[in-house]
Amino acid sequence: MSTTGNGGSIRRLAREPLVHFVVVGVLGFAIVSLVAREPSPRDPGASDPSRARGVEDGVRDDVPIRVSRADLLAFVQSRTGQPDAARTEHDFDALSGAARRDWIDRFVREEALVREARALGLDRDDELIRRHLVRKMEFLTVAALEDALEPDRDALATYHRQHAESWRVPATLTFTHVFARERTRAEALLERLRKDAVAPADALALGDRFLYDRHYVDRTFDEVRSHFGEPFAEALSQASPAPGVDWLGPLRSQHGWHLVALERREAGRLPELDEVEGRVREDLLRMRREAAIDAALAEIVDRYRVELEPGVDPAASLPDSPGSAGGPSSETPDQVPDPDLRSGSDESHGGARDDARG
């Protein structure tokens, strides 16, 4: 690819032997598929030598990828689902140069993949849209070395050690509370609870009705904070479970007053690999797949000469657009988001999840 803008990390990945294995595997699969099938009337190009026309030294120069402003804006509009073309243009122009560069790279990458997929005959028997062709190529790229991507125990241990905080088990609380809307009622209830040494299980029927639970088991501080507010959670963070029954309070929350029997508090900790091995493997595999796709696709894009037409270069000054009439928008430029250059990547990276519930 003759334009600049591919990240240095992608280029470094493209020089790795593992990436070369990906590309060879994909192309080998495609060549075998093409040789094994007979040309059909629906695929006149399958035996047409013009498919190879313009390929010299690994670069396809017969039809360069031209990026016009109109095509780029139409691409952005279709990917963001923005129904208003003027709004799309206004928001796109408000993006940073780096964000516009990302959208250009995504446009070029998809166009290169569509052409490559068609040249390999992947669209022979269907009428799939561009994205489906792109995903076919991505699937073949990953499938070609799925076994090589599978991490061994040492790789899992290294990744677990380097990203230990991602799987931290948060501190949790187990407690029972009695709720009262008025402080005077809460104080009277507290006196009764302490005098009679009422057990937490026997106190559930006391007090006023409460919006949420009365008994909380292994709840994180974030969960407690969301139900009771910051002052309540802070007060419990300073308390320690006592032998027997010890009623604390009255503690103020955003709802009223609470009398609390703190039964157990578990400190946060970093789990051993055996406890989270499945999640560690999933996260490491996802990272390796994304790196392999990025590297292999960068090599595919580099086979094409890319021409940026006026109004597309992110470094150039932008013309006034019709969508900017009437002054700046109150909405942020994020309405046209920075694209994730992997078309099918909706996954988020793993981290510790507060999934303990009472």
mmCIF file of C-alpha atoms in Angstrom:
data_model
loop_
_atom_site.group_PDB
_atom_site.id
_atom_site.type_symbol
_atom_site.label_atom_id
_atom_site.label_comp_id
_atom_site.label_asym_id
_atom_site.label_seq_id
_atom_site.Cartn_x
_atom_site.Cartn_y
_atom_site.Cartn_z
ATOM 1 C CA MET A 1 0.000 0.000 0.000
ATOM 2 C CA SER A 2 1.619 3.192 -1.101
ATOM 3 C CA THR A 3 -0.014 5.535 1.396
ATOM 4 C CA THR A 4 1.290 6.032 4.886
ATOM 5 C CA GLY A 5 -0.761 5.470 8.012
ATOM 6 C CA ASN A 6 -0.486 1.743 8.750
ATOM 7 C CA GLY A 7 0.685 1.490 12.353
ATOM 8 C CA GLY A 8 4.227 0.453 13.075
ATOM 9 C CA SER A 9 2.935 -2.377 15.209
ATOM 10 C CA ILE A 10 1.007 -3.832 12.255
ATOM 11 C CA ARG A 11 4.072 -3.622 10.007
ATOM 12 C CA ARG A 12 6.185 -5.338 12.640
ATOM 13 C CA LEU A 13 3.605 -8.096 12.876
ATOM 14 C CA ALA A 14 3.589 -8.434 9.089
ATOM 15 C CA ARG A 15 7.304 -9.308 9.188
ATOM 16 C CA GLU A 16 6.804 -12.133 11.678
ATOM 17 C CA PRO A 17 7.193 -15.718 10.360
ATOM 18 C CA LEU A 18 3.844 -16.612 11.920
ATOM 19 C CA VAL A 19 2.134 -14.039 9.714
ATOM 20 C CA HIS A 20 3.834 -15.408 6.619
ATOM 21 C CA PHE A 21 2.429 -18.790 7.576
ATOM 22 C CA VAL A 22 -1.061 -17.249 7.719
ATOM 23 C CA VAL A 23 -0.807 -15.708 4.290
ATOM 24 C CA VAL A 24 0.670 -18.837 2.711
ATOM 25 C CA GLY A 25 -2.056 -20.945 4.298
ATOM 26 C CA VAL A 26 -4.851 -18.690 3.044
ATOM 27 C CA LEU A 27 -3.476 -18.461 -0.465
ATOM 28 C CA GLY A 28 -2.776 -22.191 -0.554
ATOM 29 C CA PHE A 29 -6.352 -22.917 0.441
ATOM 30 C CA ALA A 30 -7.638 -20.561 -2.241
ATOM 31 C CA ILE A 31 -5.409 -22.024 -4.959
ATOM 32 C CA VAL A 32 -6.512 -25.566 -4.139
ATOM 33 C CA SER A 33 -10.143 -24.449 -4.229
ATOM 34 C CA LEU A 34 -9.711 -22.781 -7.617
ATOM 35 C CA VAL A 35 -7.883 -25.732 -9.166
ATOM 36 C CA ALA A 36 -10.361 -28.265 -7.795
ATOM 37 C CA ARG A 37 -13.459 -26.709 -9.328
ATOM 38 C CA GLU A 38 -14.566 -26.415 -12.925
ATOM 39 C CA PRO A 39 -15.519 -23.002 -14.284
ATOM 40 C CA SER A 40 -19.252 -22.430 -14.406
ATOM 41 C CA PRO A 41 -21.329 -20.198 -16.685
ATOM 42 C CA ARG A 42 -21.975 -18.018 -13.655
ATOM 43 C CA ASP A 43 -18.262 -17.569 -13.108
ATOM 44 C CA PRO A 44 -16.711 -16.645 -16.457
ATOM 45 C CA GLY A 45 -13.793 -15.066 -14.646
ATOM 46 C CA ALA A 46 -12.724 -18.352 -13.103
ATOM 47 C CA SER A 47 -10.725 -19.254 -16.212
ATOM 48 C CA ASP A 48 -10.113 -15.726 -17.389
ATOM 49 C CA PRO A 49 -6.395 -14.892 -17.317
ATOM 50 C CA SER A 50 -7.328 -11.234 -17.002
ATOM 51 C CA ARG A 51 -7.858 -11.895 -13.290
ATOM 52 C CA ALA A 52 -4.100 -11.869 -12.927
ATOM 53 C CA ARG A 53 -3.643 -8.835 -15.127
ATOM 54 C CA GLY A 54 -1.818 -5.967 -13.490
ATOM 55 C CA VAL A 55 -0.148 -8.053 -10.781
ATOM 56 C CA GLU A 56 3.567 -7.356 -10.730
ATOM 57 C CA ASP A 57 5.937 -7.921 -7.818
ATOM 58 C CA GLY A 58 2.962 -8.713 -5.605
ATOM 59 C CA VAL A 59 1.233 -5.348 -6.214
ATOM 60 C CA ARG A 60 -2.023 -5.054 -8.164
ATOM 61 C CA ASP A 61 -1.712 -1.913 -10.283
ATOM 62 C CA ASP A 62 -4.427 -2.556 -12.871
ATOM 63 C CA VAL A 63 -7.189 -0.792 -10.911
ATOM 64 C CA PRO A 64 -6.003 1.279 -7.955
ATOM 65 C CA ILE A 65 -8.218 1.786 -4.944
ATOM 66 C CA ARG A 66 -9.424 5.366 -5.290
ATOM 67 C CA VAL A 67 -10.910 6.927 -2.187
ATOM 68 C CA SER A 68 -13.239 9.787 -3.038
ATOM 69 C CA ARG A 69 -14.839 11.973 -0.418
ATOM 70 C CA ALA A 70 -18.325 10.974 -1.583
ATOM 71 C CA ASP A 71 -17.548 7.253 -1.415
ATOM 72 C CA LEU A 72 -15.874 7.598 1.976
ATOM 73 C CA LEU A 73 -18.796 9.532 3.472
ATOM 74 C CA ALA A 74 -21.266 6.991 2.069
ATOM 75 C CA PHE A 75 -19.177 4.234 3.641
ATOM 76 C CA VAL A 76 -19.127 6.000 7.023
ATOM 77 C CA GLN A 77 -22.874 6.618 6.861
ATOM 78 C CA SER A 78 -23.618 2.964 6.111
ATOM 79 C CA ARG A 79 -21.372 1.716 8.914
ATOM 80 C CA THR A 80 -22.697 4.118 11.565
ATOM 81 C CA GLY A 81 -26.348 3.801 10.587
ATOM 82 C CA GLN A 82 -26.756 7.583 10.494
ATOM 83 C CA PRO A 83 -29.793 8.344 8.281
ATOM 84 C CA ASP A 84 -28.812 11.972 7.663
ATOM 85 C CA ALA A 85 -26.006 12.357 5.099
ATOM 86 C CA ALA A 86 -25.388 15.997 6.053
ATOM 87 C CA ARG A 87 -25.130 15.012 9.710
ATOM 88 C CA THR A 88 -22.627 12.297 8.828
ATOM 89 C CA GLU A 89 -20.513 14.751 6.840
ATOM 90 C CA HIS A 90 -20.576 17.323 9.642
ATOM 91 C CA ASP A 91 -19.604 14.801 12.316
ATOM 92 C CA PHE A 92 -16.925 13.220 10.124
ATOM 93 C CA ASP A 93 -15.295 16.586 9.485
ATOM 94 C CA ALA A 94 -15.252 17.245 13.230
ATOM 95 C CA LEU A 95 -13.152 14.134 13.886
ATOM 96 C CA SER A 96 -9.428 14.314 14.497
ATOM 97 C CA GLY A 97 -7.023 13.586 11.669
ATOM 98 C CA ALA A 98 -6.168 10.256 13.277
ATOM 99 C CA ALA A 99 -9.829 9.248 13.432
ATOM 100 C CA ARG A 100 -10.363 10.208 9.778
ATOM 101 C CA ARG A 101 -7.233 8.219 8.908
ATOM 102 C CA ASP A 102 -8.763 5.194 10.636
ATOM 103 C CA TRP A 103 -11.931 5.494 8.561
ATOM 104 C CA ILE A 104 -9.849 5.749 5.361
ATOM 105 C CA ASP A 105 -7.856 2.670 6.386
ATOM 106 C CA ARG A 106 -11.041 0.766 7.057
ATOM 107 C CA PHE A 107 -12.505 1.752 3.669
ATOM 108 C CA VAL A 108 -9.301 0.697 1.884
ATOM 109 C CA ARG A 109 -9.033 -2.542 3.807
ATOM 110 C CA GLU A 110 -12.595 -3.576 3.018
ATOM 111 C CA GLU A 111 -12.205 -2.682 -0.657
ATOM 112 C CA ALA A 112 -8.955 -4.665 -0.860
ATOM 113 C CA LEU A 113 -10.554 -7.660 0.839
ATOM 114 C CA VAL A 114 -13.615 -7.540 -1.411
ATOM 115 C CA ARG A 115 -11.409 -7.523 -4.516
ATOM 116 C CA GLU A 116 -9.218 -10.284 -3.121
ATOM 117 C CA ALA A 117 -12.216 -12.414 -2.203
ATOM 118 C CA ARG A 118 -13.726 -12.004 -5.671
ATOM 119 C CA ALA A 119 -10.397 -12.790 -7.319
ATOM 120 C CA LEU A 120 -10.291 -16.017 -5.311
ATOM 121 C CA GLY A 121 -13.831 -16.906 -6.394
ATOM 122 C CA LEU A 122 -15.344 -16.693 -2.919
ATOM 123 C CA ASP A 123 -18.406 -14.906 -4.317
ATOM 124 C CA ARG A 124 -18.991 -17.418 -7.146
ATOM 125 C CA ASP A 125 -22.247 -18.927 -5.923
ATOM 126 C CA ASP A 126 -23.846 -16.138 -3.961
ATOM 127 C CA GLU A 127 -24.654 -12.452 -3.987
ATOM 128 C CA LEU A 128 -23.239 -11.575 -0.575
ATOM 129 C CA ILE A 129 -22.661 -7.995 0.392
ATOM 130 C CA ARG A 130 -19.201 -6.544 0.990
ATOM 131 C CA ARG A 131 -19.106 -7.300 4.664
ATOM 132 C CA HIS A 132 -19.801 -10.976 4.119
ATOM 133 C CA LEU A 133 -16.889 -11.214 1.698
ATOM 134 C CA VAL A 134 -14.639 -9.462 4.183
ATOM 135 C CA ARG A 135 -15.651 -11.846 6.931
ATOM 136 C CA LYS A 136 -15.027 -14.833 4.695
ATOM 137 C CA MET A 137 -11.453 -13.672 4.203
ATOM 138 C CA GLU A 138 -11.022 -13.028 7.923
ATOM 139 C CA PHE A 139 -12.398 -16.462 8.737
ATOM 140 C CA LEU A 140 -10.002 -18.146 6.303
ATOM 141 C CA THR A 141 -7.111 -16.174 7.751
ATOM 142 C CA VAL A 142 -7.799 -17.358 11.292
ATOM 143 C CA ALA A 143 -8.809 -20.897 10.316
ATOM 144 C CA ALA A 144 -5.505 -21.390 8.479
ATOM 145 C CA LEU A 145 -3.555 -21.336 11.729
ATOM 146 C CA GLU A 146 -6.083 -21.972 14.495
ATOM 147 C CA ASP A 147 -3.906 -24.739 15.902
ATOM 148 C CA ALA A 148 -0.857 -22.464 15.925
ATOM 149 C CA LEU A 149 -2.808 -19.824 17.861
ATOM 150 C CA GLU A 150 -3.769 -22.226 20.661
ATOM 151 C CA PRO A 151 -1.660 -21.257 23.714
ATOM 152 C CA ASP A 152 0.223 -23.817 25.762
ATOM 153 C CA ARG A 153 0.385 -23.805 29.561
ATOM 154 C CA ASP A 154 3.499 -21.623 29.646
ATOM 155 C CA ALA A 155 1.884 -18.992 27.428
ATOM 156 C CA LEU A 156 -1.223 -18.994 29.622
ATOM 157 C CA ALA A 157 0.881 -18.603 32.756
ATOM 158 C CA THR A 158 2.822 -15.698 31.244
ATOM 159 C CA TYR A 159 -0.328 -13.926 30.068
ATOM 160 C CA HIS A 160 -1.994 -14.493 33.450
ATOM 161 C CA ARG A 161 0.995 -13.032 35.241
ATOM 162 C CA GLN A 162 1.226 -9.996 32.937
ATOM 163 C CA HIS A 163 -2.498 -9.193 33.202
ATOM 164 C CA ALA A 164 -3.225 -10.417 36.710
ATOM 165 C CA GLU A 165 -5.346 -7.392 37.632
ATOM 166 C CA SER A 166 -7.785 -8.209 34.834
ATOM 167 C CA TRP A 167 -9.036 -11.213 36.786
ATOM 168 C CA ARG A 168 -8.929 -9.770 40.307
ATOM 169 C CA VAL A 169 -11.703 -11.092 42.519
ATOM 170 C CA PRO A 170 -13.239 -8.039 44.247
ATOM 171 C CA ALA A 171 -13.822 -7.704 47.978
ATOM 172 C CA THR A 172 -17.305 -8.788 49.070
ATOM 173 C CA LEU A 173 -19.661 -8.261 52.018
ATOM 174 C CA THR A 174 -22.351 -10.440 53.567
ATOM 175 C CA PHE A 175 -24.780 -8.607 55.864
ATOM 176 C CA THR A 176 -28.380 -8.248 56.993
ATOM 177 C CA HIS A 177 -30.023 -4.872 57.577
ATOM 178 C CA VAL A 178 -33.210 -3.537 59.123
ATOM 179 C CA PHE A 179 -34.577 -0.415 57.440
ATOM 180 C CA ALA A 180 -36.390 2.537 59.026
ATOM 181 C CA ARG A 181 -37.449 5.722 57.288
ATOM 182 C CA GLU A 182 -37.147 7.855 60.440
ATOM 183 C CA ARG A 183 -34.080 8.092 62.654
ATOM 184 C CA THR A 184 -36.080 7.905 65.885
ATOM 185 C CA ARG A 185 -37.655 4.622 64.785
ATOM 186 C CA ALA A 186 -34.223 3.312 63.784
ATOM 187 C CA GLU A 187 -32.794 4.136 67.216
ATOM 188 C CA ALA A 188 -35.677 2.367 68.955
ATOM 189 C CA LEU A 189 -35.228 -0.698 66.766
ATOM 190 C CA LEU A 190 -31.483 -0.736 67.425
ATOM 191 C CA GLU A 191 -32.079 -0.759 71.167
ATOM 192 C CA ARG A 192 -34.434 -3.723 70.816
ATOM 193 C CA LEU A 193 -32.081 -5.653 68.508
ATOM 194 C CA ARG A 194 -29.155 -5.272 70.897
ATOM 195 C CA LYS A 195 -31.139 -5.908 74.067
ATOM 196 C CA ASP A 196 -32.714 -9.108 72.753
ATOM 197 C CA ALA A 197 -29.623 -10.174 70.751
ATOM 198 C CA VAL A 198 -31.853 -10.700 67.738
ATOM 199 C CA ALA A 199 -30.252 -12.972 65.153
ATOM 200 C CA PRO A 200 -30.051 -11.622 61.567
ATOM 201 C CA ALA A 201 -32.453 -14.279 60.289
ATOM 202 C CA ASP A 202 -35.043 -13.262 62.905
ATOM 203 C CA ALA A 203 -34.705 -9.562 62.084
ATOM 204 C CA LEU A 204 -35.861 -9.832 58.478
ATOM 205 C CA ALA A 205 -39.483 -9.125 59.412
ATOM 206 C CA LEU A 206 -38.648 -5.991 61.412
ATOM 207 C CA GLY A 207 -38.556 -2.393 60.232
ATOM 208 C CA ASP A 208 -40.128 -0.702 57.232
ATOM 209 C CA ARG A 209 -40.453 -2.092 53.721
ATOM 210 C CA PHE A 210 -37.265 -1.666 51.671
ATOM 211 C CA LEU A 211 -36.875 -1.241 47.922
ATOM 212 C CA TYR A 212 -34.112 -3.845 47.574
ATOM 213 C CA ASP A 213 -32.969 -6.880 49.570
ATOM 214 C CA ARG A 214 -32.661 -7.216 53.337
ATOM 215 C CA HIS A 215 -30.031 -9.959 53.254
ATOM 216 C CA TYR A 216 -26.957 -9.462 51.030
ATOM 217 C CA VAL A 217 -24.580 -12.361 50.371
ATOM 218 C CA ASP A 218 -21.099 -11.879 48.873
ATOM 219 C CA ARG A 219 -21.928 -8.526 47.294
ATOM 220 C CA THR A 220 -19.166 -6.265 45.995
ATOM 221 C CA PHE A 221 -18.694 -2.750 47.317
ATOM 222 C CA ASP A 222 -19.836 -1.415 43.956
ATOM 223 C CA GLU A 223 -23.121 -3.291 44.313
ATOM 224 C CA VAL A 224 -23.590 -2.074 47.877
ATOM 225 C CA ARG A 225 -22.786 1.462 46.771
ATOM 226 C CA SER A 226 -25.364 1.289 43.980
ATOM 227 C CA HIS A 227 -28.118 0.273 46.439
ATOM 228 C CA PHE A 228 -27.255 2.417 49.456
ATOM 229 C CA GLY A 229 -24.955 5.225 48.347
ATOM 230 C CA GLU A 230 -21.337 6.138 49.049
ATOM 231 C CA PRO A 231 -21.562 7.040 52.797
ATOM 232 C CA PHE A 232 -23.202 3.708 53.651
ATOM 233 C CA ALA A 233 -20.645 1.687 51.665
ATOM 234 C CA GLU A 234 -17.791 3.672 53.207
ATOM 235 C CA ALA A 235 -19.103 3.010 56.726
ATOM 236 C CA LEU A 236 -19.252 -0.732 56.073
ATOM 237 C CA SER A 237 -15.755 -0.698 54.595
ATOM 238 C CA GLN A 238 -14.477 0.521 57.976
ATOM 239 C CA ALA A 239 -16.412 -2.078 59.999
ATOM 240 C CA SER A 240 -15.315 -5.595 60.871
ATOM 241 C CA PRO A 241 -17.481 -8.654 61.557
ATOM 242 C CA ALA A 242 -17.738 -9.392 65.270
ATOM 243 C CA PRO A 243 -18.203 -12.741 67.020
ATOM 244 C CA GLY A 244 -21.837 -13.428 67.709
ATOM 245 C CA VAL A 245 -24.398 -10.769 66.820
ATOM 246 C CA ASP A 246 -23.339 -7.123 66.617
ATOM 247 C CA TRP A 247 -25.825 -4.595 65.234
ATOM 248 C CA LEU A 248 -24.291 -1.412 63.791
ATOM 249 C CA GLY A 249 -26.050 1.879 63.203
ATOM 250 C CA PRO A 250 -28.068 3.701 62.563
ATOM 251 C CA LEU A 251 -26.302 4.148 59.205
ATOM 252 C CA ARG A 252 -27.664 6.741 56.794
ATOM 253 C CA SER A 253 -28.376 5.928 53.146
ATOM 254 C CA GLN A 254 -30.162 7.681 50.326
ATOM 255 C CA HIS A 255 -33.323 5.843 51.419
ATOM 256 C CA GLY A 256 -33.327 6.384 55.174
ATOM 257 C CA TRP A 257 -31.673 4.639 58.136
ATOM 258 C CA HIS A 258 -30.290 1.127 58.502
ATOM 259 C CA LEU A 259 -29.280 -1.195 61.322
ATOM 260 C CA VAL A 260 -26.674 -3.621 60.031
ATOM 261 C CA ALA A 261 -25.361 -6.990 61.174
ATOM 262 C CA LEU A 262 -22.102 -7.497 59.251
ATOM 263 C CA GLU A 263 -21.627 -11.261 59.032
ATOM 264 C CA ARG A 264 -18.658 -11.665 56.685
ATOM 265 C CA ARG A 265 -16.191 -9.617 54.671
ATOM 266 C CA GLU A 266 -13.905 -11.206 52.083
ATOM 267 C CA ALA A 267 -10.852 -9.276 50.934
ATOM 268 C CA GLY A 268 -10.154 -8.875 47.239
ATOM 269 C CA ARG A 269 -7.550 -11.203 45.802
ATOM 270 C CA LEU A 270 -5.747 -12.268 42.653
ATOM 271 C CA PRO A 271 -6.948 -15.748 41.642
ATOM 272 C CA GLU A 272 -4.570 -18.541 40.711
ATOM 273 C CA LEU A 273 -4.360 -19.557 37.061
ATOM 274 C CA ASP A 274 -6.298 -22.776 37.690
ATOM 275 C CA GLU A 275 -9.301 -20.753 38.888
ATOM 276 C CA VAL A 276 -9.554 -18.600 35.760
ATOM 277 C CA GLU A 277 -7.756 -20.671 33.123
ATOM 278 C CA GLY A 278 -10.760 -20.729 30.782
ATOM 279 C CA ARG A 279 -11.097 -16.946 30.797
ATOM 280 C CA VAL A 280 -7.339 -16.461 30.404
ATOM 281 C CA ARG A 281 -7.290 -18.797 27.377
ATOM 282 C CA GLU A 282 -10.275 -16.985 25.842
ATOM 283 C CA ASP A 283 -8.659 -13.557 26.234
ATOM 284 C CA LEU A 284 -5.258 -14.682 24.947
ATOM 285 C CA LEU A 285 -6.810 -16.433 21.938
ATOM 286 C CA ARG A 286 -8.832 -13.328 21.135
ATOM 287 C CA MET A 287 -5.708 -11.174 21.250
ATOM 288 C CA ARG A 288 -3.762 -13.603 19.038
ATOM 289 C CA ARG A 289 -6.585 -13.850 16.500
ATOM 290 C CA GLU A 290 -6.867 -10.083 16.236
ATOM 291 C CA ALA A 291 -3.107 -9.718 15.796
ATOM 292 C CA ALA A 292 -3.049 -12.431 13.112
ATOM 293 C CA ILE A 293 -5.962 -10.847 11.232
ATOM 294 C CA ASP A 294 -4.413 -7.372 11.395
ATOM 295 C CA ALA A 295 -1.048 -8.601 10.159
ATOM 296 C CA ALA A 296 -2.398 -10.766 7.330
ATOM 297 C CA LEU A 297 -4.839 -8.088 6.184
ATOM 298 C CA ALA A 298 -2.098 -5.471 6.208
ATOM 299 C CA GLU A 299 -0.167 -7.620 3.721
ATOM 300 C CA ILE A 300 -3.262 -7.946 1.523
ATOM 301 C CA VAL A 301 -3.862 -4.183 1.566
ATOM 302 C CA ASP A 302 -0.205 -3.587 0.684
ATOM 303 C CA ARG A 303 -0.773 -5.336 -2.661
ATOM 304 C CA TYR A 304 -2.902 -2.416 -3.798
ATOM 305 C CA ARG A 305 -1.952 1.081 -4.819
ATOM 306 C CA VAL A 306 -4.222 3.554 -3.018
ATOM 307 C CA GLU A 307 -5.027 7.018 -4.316
ATOM 308 C CA LEU A 308 -6.673 9.601 -2.076
ATOM 309 C CA GLU A 309 -8.734 12.080 -4.045
ATOM 310 C CA PRO A 310 -9.108 15.745 -2.999
ATOM 311 C CA GLY A 311 -11.129 16.180 0.169
ATOM 312 C CA VAL A 312 -10.088 12.821 1.619
ATOM 313 C CA ASP A 313 -6.524 13.342 2.865
ATOM 314 C CA PRO A 314 -6.813 13.684 6.676
ATOM 315 C CA ALA A 315 -3.815 16.017 6.755
ATOM 316 C CA ALA A 316 -5.412 18.472 4.333
ATOM 317 C CA SER A 317 -7.615 21.385 5.359
ATOM 318 C CA LEU A 318 -11.268 20.457 5.169
ATOM 319 C CA PRO A 319 -13.817 22.303 3.026
ATOM 320 C CA ASP A 320 -16.898 23.830 4.559
ATOM 321 C CA SER A 321 -19.604 21.192 4.459
ATOM 322 C CA PRO A 322 -23.347 21.766 4.078
ATOM 323 C CA GLY A 323 -23.874 19.875 7.298
ATOM 324 C CA SER A 324 -21.975 22.513 9.264
ATOM 325 C CA ALA A 325 -24.381 25.285 8.410
ATOM 326 C CA GLY A 326 -26.015 26.896 11.402
ATOM 327 C CA GLY A 327 -23.065 26.747 13.757
ATOM 328 C CA PRO A 328 -21.487 23.947 15.752
ATOM 329 C CA SER A 329 -23.582 21.021 16.847
ATOM 330 C CA SER A 330 -24.322 20.387 20.474
ATOM 331 C CA GLU A 331 -23.578 16.737 19.860
ATOM 332 C CA THR A 332 -20.047 15.399 20.075
ATOM 333 C CA PRO A 333 -18.012 14.130 17.116
ATOM 334 C CA ASP A 334 -18.357 10.670 18.640
ATOM 335 C CA GLN A 335 -21.594 10.318 16.679
ATOM 336 C CA VAL A 336 -19.212 9.203 13.934
ATOM 337 C CA PRO A 337 -17.106 6.870 16.061
ATOM 338 C CA ASP A 338 -13.492 5.960 15.619
ATOM 339 C CA PRO A 339 -13.767 2.644 13.747
ATOM 340 C CA ASP A 340 -12.525 -0.662 15.001
ATOM 341 C CA LEU A 341 -10.544 -1.876 12.001
ATOM 342 C CA ARG A 342 -11.701 -5.448 12.578
ATOM 343 C CA SER A 343 -15.120 -5.643 10.974
ATOM 344 C CA GLY A 344 -16.436 -8.418 13.156
ATOM 345 C CA SER A 345 -14.931 -7.377 16.470
ATOM 346 C CA ASP A 346 -17.664 -6.727 18.973
ATOM 347 C CA GLU A 347 -15.975 -8.508 21.808
ATOM 348 C CA SER A 348 -14.512 -6.734 24.728
ATOM 349 C CA HIS A 349 -11.456 -7.906 26.566
ATOM 350 C CA GLY A 350 -11.895 -9.925 29.628
ATOM 351 C CA GLY A 351 -11.644 -8.593 33.107
ATOM 352 C CA ALA A 352 -12.844 -9.467 36.537
ATOM 353 C CA ARG A 353 -16.617 -9.532 36.748
ATOM 354 C CA ASP A 354 -18.543 -8.870 39.895
ATOM 355 C CA ASP A 355 -20.844 -11.814 39.355
ATOM 356 C CA ALA A 356 -21.299 -13.088 42.893
ATOM 357 C CA ARG A 357 -24.916 -12.765 43.916
ATOM 358 C CA GLY A 358 -26.858 -13.503 47.062
#
